[in-house]
PDB file of C-alpha atoms in Angstrom:
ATOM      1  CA  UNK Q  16      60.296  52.262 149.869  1.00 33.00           C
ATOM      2  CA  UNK Q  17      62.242  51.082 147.099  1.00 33.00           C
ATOM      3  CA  UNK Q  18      65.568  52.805 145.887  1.00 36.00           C
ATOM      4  CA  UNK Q  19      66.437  52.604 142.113  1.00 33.00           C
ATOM      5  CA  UNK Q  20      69.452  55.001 142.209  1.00 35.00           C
ATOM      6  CA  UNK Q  21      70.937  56.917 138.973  1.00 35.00           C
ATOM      7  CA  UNK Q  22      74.907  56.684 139.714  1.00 36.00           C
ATOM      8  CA  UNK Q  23      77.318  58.937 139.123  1.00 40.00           C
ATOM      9  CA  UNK Q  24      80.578  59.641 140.423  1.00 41.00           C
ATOM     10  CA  UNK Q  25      79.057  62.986 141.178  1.00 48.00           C
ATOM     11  CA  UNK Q  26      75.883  61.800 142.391  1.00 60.00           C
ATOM     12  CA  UNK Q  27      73.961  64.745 141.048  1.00 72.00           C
ATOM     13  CA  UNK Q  28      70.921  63.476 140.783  1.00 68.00           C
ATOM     14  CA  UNK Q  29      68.789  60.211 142.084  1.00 72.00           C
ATOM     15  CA  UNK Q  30      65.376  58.763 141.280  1.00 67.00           C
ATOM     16  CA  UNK Q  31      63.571  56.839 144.501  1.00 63.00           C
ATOM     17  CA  UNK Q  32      60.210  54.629 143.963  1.00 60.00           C
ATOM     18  CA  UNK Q  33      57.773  54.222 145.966  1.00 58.00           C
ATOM     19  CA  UNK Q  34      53.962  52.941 146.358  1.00 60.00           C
ATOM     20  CA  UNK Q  35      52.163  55.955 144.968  1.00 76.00           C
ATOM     21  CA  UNK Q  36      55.192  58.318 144.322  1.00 88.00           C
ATOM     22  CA  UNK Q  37      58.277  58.784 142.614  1.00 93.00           C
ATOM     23  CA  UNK Q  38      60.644  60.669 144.060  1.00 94.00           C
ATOM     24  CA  UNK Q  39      63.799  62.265 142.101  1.00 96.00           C
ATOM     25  CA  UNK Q  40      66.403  64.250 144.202  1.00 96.00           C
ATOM     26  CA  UNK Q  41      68.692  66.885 142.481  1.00 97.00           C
ATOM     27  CA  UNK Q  42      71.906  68.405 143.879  1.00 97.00           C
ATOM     28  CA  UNK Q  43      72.792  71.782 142.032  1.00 96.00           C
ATOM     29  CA  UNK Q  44      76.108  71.839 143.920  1.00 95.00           C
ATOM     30  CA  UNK Q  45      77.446  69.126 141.000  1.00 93.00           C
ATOM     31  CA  UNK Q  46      77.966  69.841 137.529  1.00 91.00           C
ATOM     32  CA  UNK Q  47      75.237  69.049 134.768  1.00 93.00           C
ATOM     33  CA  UNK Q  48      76.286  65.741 133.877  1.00 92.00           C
ATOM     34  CA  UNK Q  49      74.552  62.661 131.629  1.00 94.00           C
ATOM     35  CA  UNK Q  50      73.949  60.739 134.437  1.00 94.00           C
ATOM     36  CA  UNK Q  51      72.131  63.982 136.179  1.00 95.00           C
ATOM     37  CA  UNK Q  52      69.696  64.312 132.731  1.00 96.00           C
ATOM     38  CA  UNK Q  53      68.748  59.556 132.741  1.00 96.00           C
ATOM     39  CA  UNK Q  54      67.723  60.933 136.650  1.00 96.00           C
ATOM     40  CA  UNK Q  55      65.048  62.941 135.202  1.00 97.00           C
ATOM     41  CA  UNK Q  56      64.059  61.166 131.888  1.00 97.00           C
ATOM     42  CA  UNK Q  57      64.191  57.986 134.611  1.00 96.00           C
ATOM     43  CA  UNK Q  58      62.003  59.448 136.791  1.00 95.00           C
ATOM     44  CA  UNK Q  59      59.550  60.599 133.674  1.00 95.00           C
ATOM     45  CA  UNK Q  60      59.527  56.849 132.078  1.00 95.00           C
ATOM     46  CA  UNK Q  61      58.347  55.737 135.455  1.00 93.00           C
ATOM     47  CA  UNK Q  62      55.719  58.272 135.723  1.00 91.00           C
ATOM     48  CA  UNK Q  63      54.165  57.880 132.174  1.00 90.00           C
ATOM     49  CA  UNK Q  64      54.388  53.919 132.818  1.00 90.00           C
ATOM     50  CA  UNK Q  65      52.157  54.532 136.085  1.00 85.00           C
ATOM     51  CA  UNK Q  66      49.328  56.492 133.521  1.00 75.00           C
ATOM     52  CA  UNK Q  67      48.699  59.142 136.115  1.00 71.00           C
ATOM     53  CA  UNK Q  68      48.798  57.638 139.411  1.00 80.00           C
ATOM     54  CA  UNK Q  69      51.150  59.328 142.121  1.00 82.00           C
ATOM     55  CA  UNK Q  70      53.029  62.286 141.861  1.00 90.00           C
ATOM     56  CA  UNK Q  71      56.515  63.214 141.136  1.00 94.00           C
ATOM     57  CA  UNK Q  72      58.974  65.136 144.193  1.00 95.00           C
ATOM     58  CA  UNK Q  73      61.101  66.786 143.620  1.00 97.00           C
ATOM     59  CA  UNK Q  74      63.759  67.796 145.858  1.00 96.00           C
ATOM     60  CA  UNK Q  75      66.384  70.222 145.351  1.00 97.00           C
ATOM     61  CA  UNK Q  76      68.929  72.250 147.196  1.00 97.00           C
ATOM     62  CA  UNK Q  77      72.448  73.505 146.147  1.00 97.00           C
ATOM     63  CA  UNK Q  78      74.082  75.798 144.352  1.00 96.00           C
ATOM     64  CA  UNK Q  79      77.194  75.172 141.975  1.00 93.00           C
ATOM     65  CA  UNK Q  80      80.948  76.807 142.630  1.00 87.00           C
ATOM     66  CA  UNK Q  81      83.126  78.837 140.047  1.00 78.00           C
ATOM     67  CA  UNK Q  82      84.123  76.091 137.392  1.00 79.00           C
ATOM     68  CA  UNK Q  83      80.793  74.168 136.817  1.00 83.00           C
ATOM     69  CA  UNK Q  84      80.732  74.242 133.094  1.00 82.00           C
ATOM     70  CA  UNK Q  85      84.162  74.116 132.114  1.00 84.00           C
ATOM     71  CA  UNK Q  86      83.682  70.667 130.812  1.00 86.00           C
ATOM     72  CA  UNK Q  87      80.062  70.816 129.473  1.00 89.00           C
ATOM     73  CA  UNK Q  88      79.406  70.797 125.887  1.00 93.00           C
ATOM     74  CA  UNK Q  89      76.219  71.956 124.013  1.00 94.00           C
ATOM     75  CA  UNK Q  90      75.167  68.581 123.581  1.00 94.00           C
ATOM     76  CA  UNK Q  91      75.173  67.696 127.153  1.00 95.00           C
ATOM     77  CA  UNK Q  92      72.915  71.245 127.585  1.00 95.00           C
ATOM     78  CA  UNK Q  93      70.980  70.029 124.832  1.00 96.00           C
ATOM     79  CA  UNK Q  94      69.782  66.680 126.512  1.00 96.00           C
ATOM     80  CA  UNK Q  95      69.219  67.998 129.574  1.00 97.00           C
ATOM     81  CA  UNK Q  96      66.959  70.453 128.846  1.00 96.00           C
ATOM     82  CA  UNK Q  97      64.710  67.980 126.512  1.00 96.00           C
ATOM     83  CA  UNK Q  98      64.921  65.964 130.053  1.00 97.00           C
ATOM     84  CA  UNK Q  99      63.616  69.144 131.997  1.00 97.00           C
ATOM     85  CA  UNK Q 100      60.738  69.234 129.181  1.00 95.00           C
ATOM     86  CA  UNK Q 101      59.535  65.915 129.681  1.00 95.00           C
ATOM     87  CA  UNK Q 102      59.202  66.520 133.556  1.00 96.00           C
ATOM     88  CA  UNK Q 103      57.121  69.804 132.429  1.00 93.00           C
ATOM     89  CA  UNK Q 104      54.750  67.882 130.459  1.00 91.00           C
ATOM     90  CA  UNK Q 105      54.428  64.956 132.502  1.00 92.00           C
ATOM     91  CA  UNK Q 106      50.767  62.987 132.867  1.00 90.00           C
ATOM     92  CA  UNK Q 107      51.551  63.483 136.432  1.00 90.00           C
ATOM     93  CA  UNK Q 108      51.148  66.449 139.072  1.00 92.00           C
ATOM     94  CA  UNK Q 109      55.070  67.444 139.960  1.00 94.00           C
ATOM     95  CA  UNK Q 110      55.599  69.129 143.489  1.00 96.00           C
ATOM     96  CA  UNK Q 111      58.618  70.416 144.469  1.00 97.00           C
ATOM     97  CA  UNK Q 112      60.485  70.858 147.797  1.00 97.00           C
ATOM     98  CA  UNK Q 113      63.506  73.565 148.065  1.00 97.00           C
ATOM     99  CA  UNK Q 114      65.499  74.601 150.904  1.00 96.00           C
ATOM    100  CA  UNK Q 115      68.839  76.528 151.322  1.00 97.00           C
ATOM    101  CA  UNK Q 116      70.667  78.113 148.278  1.00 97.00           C
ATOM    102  CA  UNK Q 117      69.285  76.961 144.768  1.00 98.00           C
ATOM    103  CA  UNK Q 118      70.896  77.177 141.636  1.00 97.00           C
ATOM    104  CA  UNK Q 119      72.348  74.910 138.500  1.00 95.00           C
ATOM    105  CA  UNK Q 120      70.542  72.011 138.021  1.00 97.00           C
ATOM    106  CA  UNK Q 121      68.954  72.355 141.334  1.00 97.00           C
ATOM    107  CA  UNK Q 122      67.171  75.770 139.719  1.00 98.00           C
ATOM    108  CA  UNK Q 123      66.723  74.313 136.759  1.00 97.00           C
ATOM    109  CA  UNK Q 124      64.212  71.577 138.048  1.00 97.00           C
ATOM    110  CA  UNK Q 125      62.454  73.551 140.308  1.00 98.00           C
ATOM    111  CA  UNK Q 126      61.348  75.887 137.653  1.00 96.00           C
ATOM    112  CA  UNK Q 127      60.049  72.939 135.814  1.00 96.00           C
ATOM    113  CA  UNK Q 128      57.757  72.035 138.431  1.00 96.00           C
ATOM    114  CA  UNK Q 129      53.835  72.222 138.764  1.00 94.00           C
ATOM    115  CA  UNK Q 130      53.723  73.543 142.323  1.00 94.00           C
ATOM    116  CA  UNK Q 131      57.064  74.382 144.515  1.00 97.00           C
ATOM    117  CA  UNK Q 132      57.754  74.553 148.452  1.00 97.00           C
ATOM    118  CA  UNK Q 133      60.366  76.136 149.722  1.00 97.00           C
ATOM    119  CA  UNK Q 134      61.610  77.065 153.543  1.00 97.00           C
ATOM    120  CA  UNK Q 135      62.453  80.541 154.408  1.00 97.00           C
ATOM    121  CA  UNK Q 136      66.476  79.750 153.685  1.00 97.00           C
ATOM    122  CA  UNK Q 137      65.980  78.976 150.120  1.00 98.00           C
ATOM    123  CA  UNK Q 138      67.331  81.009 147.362  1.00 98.00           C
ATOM    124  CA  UNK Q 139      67.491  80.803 143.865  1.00 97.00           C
ATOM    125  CA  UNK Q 140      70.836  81.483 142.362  1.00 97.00           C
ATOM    126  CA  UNK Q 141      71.541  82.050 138.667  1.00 95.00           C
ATOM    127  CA  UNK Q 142      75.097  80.765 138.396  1.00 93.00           C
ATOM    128  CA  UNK Q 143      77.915  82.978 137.308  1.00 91.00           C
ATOM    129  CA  UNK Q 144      80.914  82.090 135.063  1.00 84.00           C
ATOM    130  CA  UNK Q 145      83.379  83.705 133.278  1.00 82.00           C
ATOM    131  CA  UNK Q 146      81.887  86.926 134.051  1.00 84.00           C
ATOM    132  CA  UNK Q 147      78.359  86.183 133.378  1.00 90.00           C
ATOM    133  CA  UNK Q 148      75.491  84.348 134.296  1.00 92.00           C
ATOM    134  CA  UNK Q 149      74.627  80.754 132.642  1.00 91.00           C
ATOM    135  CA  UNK Q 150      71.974  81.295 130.026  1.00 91.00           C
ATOM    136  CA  UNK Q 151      69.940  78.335 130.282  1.00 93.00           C
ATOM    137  CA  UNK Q 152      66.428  78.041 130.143  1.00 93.00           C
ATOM    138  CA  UNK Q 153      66.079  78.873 133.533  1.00 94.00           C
ATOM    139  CA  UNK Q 154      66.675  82.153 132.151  1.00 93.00           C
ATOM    140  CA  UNK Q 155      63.574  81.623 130.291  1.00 90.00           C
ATOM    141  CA  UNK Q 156      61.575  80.315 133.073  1.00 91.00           C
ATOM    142  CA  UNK Q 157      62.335  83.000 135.759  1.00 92.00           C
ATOM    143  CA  UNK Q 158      61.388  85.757 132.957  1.00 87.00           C
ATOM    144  CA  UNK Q 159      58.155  83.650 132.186  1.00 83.00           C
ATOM    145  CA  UNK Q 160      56.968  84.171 135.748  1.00 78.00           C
ATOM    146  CA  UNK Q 161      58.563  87.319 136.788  1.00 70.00           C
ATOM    147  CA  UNK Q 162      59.591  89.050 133.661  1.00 64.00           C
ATOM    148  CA  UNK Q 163      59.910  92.778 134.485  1.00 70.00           C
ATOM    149  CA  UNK Q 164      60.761  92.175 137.889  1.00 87.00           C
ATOM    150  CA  UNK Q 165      63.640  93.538 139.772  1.00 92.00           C
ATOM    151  CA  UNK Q 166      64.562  90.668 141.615  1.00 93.00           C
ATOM    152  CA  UNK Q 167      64.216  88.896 138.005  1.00 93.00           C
ATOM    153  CA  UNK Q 168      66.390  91.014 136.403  1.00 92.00           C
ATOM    154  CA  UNK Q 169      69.442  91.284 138.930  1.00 94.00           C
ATOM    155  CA  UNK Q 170      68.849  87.451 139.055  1.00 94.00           C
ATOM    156  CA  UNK Q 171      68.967  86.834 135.265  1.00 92.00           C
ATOM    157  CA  UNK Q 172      71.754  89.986 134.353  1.00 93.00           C
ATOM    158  CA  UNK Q 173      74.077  89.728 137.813  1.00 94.00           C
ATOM    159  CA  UNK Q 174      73.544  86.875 139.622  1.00 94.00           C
ATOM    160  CA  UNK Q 175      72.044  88.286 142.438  1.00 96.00           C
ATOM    161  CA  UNK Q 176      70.395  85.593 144.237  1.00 97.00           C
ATOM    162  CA  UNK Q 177      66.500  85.693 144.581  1.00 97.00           C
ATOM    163  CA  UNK Q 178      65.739  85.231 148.326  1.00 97.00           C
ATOM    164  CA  UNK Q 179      62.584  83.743 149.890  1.00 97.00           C
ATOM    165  CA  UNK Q 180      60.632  86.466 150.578  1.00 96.00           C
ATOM    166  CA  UNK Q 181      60.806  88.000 147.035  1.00 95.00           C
ATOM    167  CA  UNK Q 182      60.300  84.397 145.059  1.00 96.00           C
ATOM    168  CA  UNK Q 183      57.114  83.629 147.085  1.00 96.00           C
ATOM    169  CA  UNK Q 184      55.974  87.467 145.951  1.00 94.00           C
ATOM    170  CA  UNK Q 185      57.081  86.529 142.214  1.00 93.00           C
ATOM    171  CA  UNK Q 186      55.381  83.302 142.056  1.00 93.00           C
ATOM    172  CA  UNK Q 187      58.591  81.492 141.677  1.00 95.00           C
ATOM    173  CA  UNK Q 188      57.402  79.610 144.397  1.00 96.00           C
ATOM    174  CA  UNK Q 189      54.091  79.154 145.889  1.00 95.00           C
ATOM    175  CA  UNK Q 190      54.822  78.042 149.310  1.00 96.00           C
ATOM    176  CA  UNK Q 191      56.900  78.921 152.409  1.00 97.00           C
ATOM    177  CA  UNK Q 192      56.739  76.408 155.480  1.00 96.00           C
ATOM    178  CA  UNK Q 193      59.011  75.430 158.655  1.00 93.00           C
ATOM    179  CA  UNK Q 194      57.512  72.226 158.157  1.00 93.00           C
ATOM    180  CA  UNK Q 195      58.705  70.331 154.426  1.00 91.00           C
ATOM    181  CA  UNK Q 196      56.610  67.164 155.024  1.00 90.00           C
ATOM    182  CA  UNK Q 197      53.453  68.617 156.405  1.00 93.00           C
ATOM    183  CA  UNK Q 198      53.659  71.284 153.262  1.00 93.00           C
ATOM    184  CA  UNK Q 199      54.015  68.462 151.039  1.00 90.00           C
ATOM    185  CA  UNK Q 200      51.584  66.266 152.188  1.00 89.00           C
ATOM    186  CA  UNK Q 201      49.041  68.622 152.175  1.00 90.00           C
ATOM    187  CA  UNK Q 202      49.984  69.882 148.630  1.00 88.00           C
ATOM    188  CA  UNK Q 203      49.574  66.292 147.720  1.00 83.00           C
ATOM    189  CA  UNK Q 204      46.308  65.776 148.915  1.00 82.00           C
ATOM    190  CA  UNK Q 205      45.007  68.734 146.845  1.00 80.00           C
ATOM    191  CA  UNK Q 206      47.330  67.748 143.887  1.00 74.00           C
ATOM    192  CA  UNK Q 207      45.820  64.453 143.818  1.00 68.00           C
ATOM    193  CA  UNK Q 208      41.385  65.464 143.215  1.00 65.00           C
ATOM    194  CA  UNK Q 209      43.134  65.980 139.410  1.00 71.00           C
ATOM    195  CA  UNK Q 210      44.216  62.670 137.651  1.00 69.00           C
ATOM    196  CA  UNK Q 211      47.458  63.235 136.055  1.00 71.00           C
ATOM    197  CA  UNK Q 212      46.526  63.024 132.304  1.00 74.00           C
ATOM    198  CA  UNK Q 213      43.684  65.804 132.559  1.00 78.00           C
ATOM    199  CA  UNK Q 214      46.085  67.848 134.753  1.00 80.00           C
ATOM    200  CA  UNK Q 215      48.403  67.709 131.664  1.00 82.00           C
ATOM    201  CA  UNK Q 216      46.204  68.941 129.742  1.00 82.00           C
ATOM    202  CA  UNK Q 217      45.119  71.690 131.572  1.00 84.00           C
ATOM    203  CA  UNK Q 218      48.631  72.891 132.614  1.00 82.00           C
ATOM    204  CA  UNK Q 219      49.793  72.639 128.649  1.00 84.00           C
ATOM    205  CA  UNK Q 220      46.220  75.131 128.045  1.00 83.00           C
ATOM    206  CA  UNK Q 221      47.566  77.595 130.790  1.00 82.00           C
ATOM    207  CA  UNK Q 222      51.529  77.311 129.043  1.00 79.00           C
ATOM    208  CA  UNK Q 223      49.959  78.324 125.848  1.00 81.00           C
ATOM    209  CA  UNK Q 224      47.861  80.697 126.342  1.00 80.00           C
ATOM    210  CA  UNK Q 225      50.559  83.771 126.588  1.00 77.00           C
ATOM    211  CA  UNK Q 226      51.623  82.653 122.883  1.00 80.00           C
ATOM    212  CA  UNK Q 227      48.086  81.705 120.905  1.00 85.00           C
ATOM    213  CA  UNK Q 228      45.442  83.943 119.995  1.00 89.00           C
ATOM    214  CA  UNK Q 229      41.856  83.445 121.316  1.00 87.00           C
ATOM    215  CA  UNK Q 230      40.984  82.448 117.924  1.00 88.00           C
ATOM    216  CA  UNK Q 231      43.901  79.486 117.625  1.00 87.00           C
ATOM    217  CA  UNK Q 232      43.320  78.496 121.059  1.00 86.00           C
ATOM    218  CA  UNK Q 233      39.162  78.459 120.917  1.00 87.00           C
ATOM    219  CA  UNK Q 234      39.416  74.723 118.932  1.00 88.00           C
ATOM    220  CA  UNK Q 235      42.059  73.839 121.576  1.00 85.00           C
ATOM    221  CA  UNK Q 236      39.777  74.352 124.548  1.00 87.00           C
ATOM    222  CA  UNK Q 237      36.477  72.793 122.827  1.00 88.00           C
ATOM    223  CA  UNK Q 238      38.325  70.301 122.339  1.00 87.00           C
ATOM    224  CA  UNK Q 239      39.253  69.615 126.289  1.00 83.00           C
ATOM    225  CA  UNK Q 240      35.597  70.824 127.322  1.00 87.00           C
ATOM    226  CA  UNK Q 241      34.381  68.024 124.702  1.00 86.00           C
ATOM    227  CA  UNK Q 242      36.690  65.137 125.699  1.00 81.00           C
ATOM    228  CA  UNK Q 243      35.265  66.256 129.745  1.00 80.00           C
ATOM    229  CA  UNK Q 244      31.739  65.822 128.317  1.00 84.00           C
ATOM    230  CA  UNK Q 245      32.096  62.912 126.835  1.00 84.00           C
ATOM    231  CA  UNK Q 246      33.732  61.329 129.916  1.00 76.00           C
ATOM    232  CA  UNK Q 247      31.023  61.979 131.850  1.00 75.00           C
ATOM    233  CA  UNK Q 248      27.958  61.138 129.644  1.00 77.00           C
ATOM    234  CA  UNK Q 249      29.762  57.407 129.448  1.00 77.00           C
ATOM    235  CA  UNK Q 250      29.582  57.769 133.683  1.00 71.00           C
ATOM    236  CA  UNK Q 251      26.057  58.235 133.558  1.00 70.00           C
ATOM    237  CA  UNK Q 252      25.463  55.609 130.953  1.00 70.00           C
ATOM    238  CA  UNK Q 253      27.789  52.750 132.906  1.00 64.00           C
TER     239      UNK Q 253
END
């Protein structure tokens, strides 16, 4: 495997290559930082160079201290979140991996993930500041899946972190295992009967379906169904 490694004093966040995947590794125990959001977009110019093949891992673990945005600024927010929005709407299937306490940037990544493992140690953790919780996206996300939910909402209002047992039941995460690799190499093998650009497709159909009418999003669908039909009449035909 080769390394290509994102540096930072910090070393939030680092992007690793390899024959079929790409793997990006994010520590939410640093501070957001520019170097943490060219790990991601990194990670996402590889992927759309590669047109689908592989998949992206993701692994995360840590939680930030009291302190972690003192120094951020809005523009800094502002670039890493168009960096988690690329990884959401990659031509590529993104699997996670999560173990221990989750939160920050760490949180923040997972939630932008297609499908996300997890051990029975991991919890997600809002972080708190100033007397309140950060209001990132991850905000968003965690009320996307689980809005009404009370884990959700001590999560998002207090802080209180999300254990395993209740983000498996919330669909935060879809997996609990002892084992990390064996989890992720079967996820992979069932991630990968979907080539990456129809997978995008299909995941950016299932994103907007809780915001369009049936009407709006009728066109939308014909439009996939038509581009499958077509694909496969010119299989027949070659």
């Amino acid at each position: 495997m080769t390394e290509t490694q994102v540096k930072n004093g910090n070393k939030a966040a680092d992007v690793h290559s390899g024959d079929e995947d790409l793997f990006l590794r994010i520590d939410g125990s640093r501070p957001l930082s520019p170097a943490a959001a060219a790990a991601v977009n990194a990670v996402c110019d590889s992927a759309e160079d590669r047109n689908g093949r592989g998949r992206v891992i993701v692994q995360v673990s840590g939680a930030p201290a009291g302190g972690w945005a003192d120094d951020l600024t809005v523009a800094q927010v502002s670039k890493w979140e168009r960096a988690l929005r690329r990884l959401e709407r990659l031509p590529a299937t993104t699997l996670a991996v999560a173990d221990g306490d989750c939160g920050g940037i760490a949180l923040d990544a997972l939630l932008a993930t297609d499908y996300r493992i997890a051990t029975a140690a991991v919890r997600l953790c809002v972080p708190v500041g100033d007397g309140a919780t950060w209001p990132g996206m991850a905000l968003y996300r965690l009320a996307q899946h689980g809005s009404g939910a009370a884990a959700v909402r001590r999560a998002v209002l207090f802080g209180t972190p999300i254990d395993a047992s209740d983000a498996l039941a919330l669909h935060l995460v879809d997996e609990l295992a002892d084992n990390l690799d064996d989890a992720l190499a079967n996820a992979a093998l069932r991630a990968g009967a979907v080539p990456g650009a129809e997978l995008a497709i299909r995941r950016q159909l299932m994103l907007d379906a809780a915001s369009t009418s049936f009407e709006e999003a009728l066109g939308v669908h014909l439009a996939a169904c038509d581009r499958v039909l077509r694909r496969a009449s010119t299989a027949v035909a070659s």
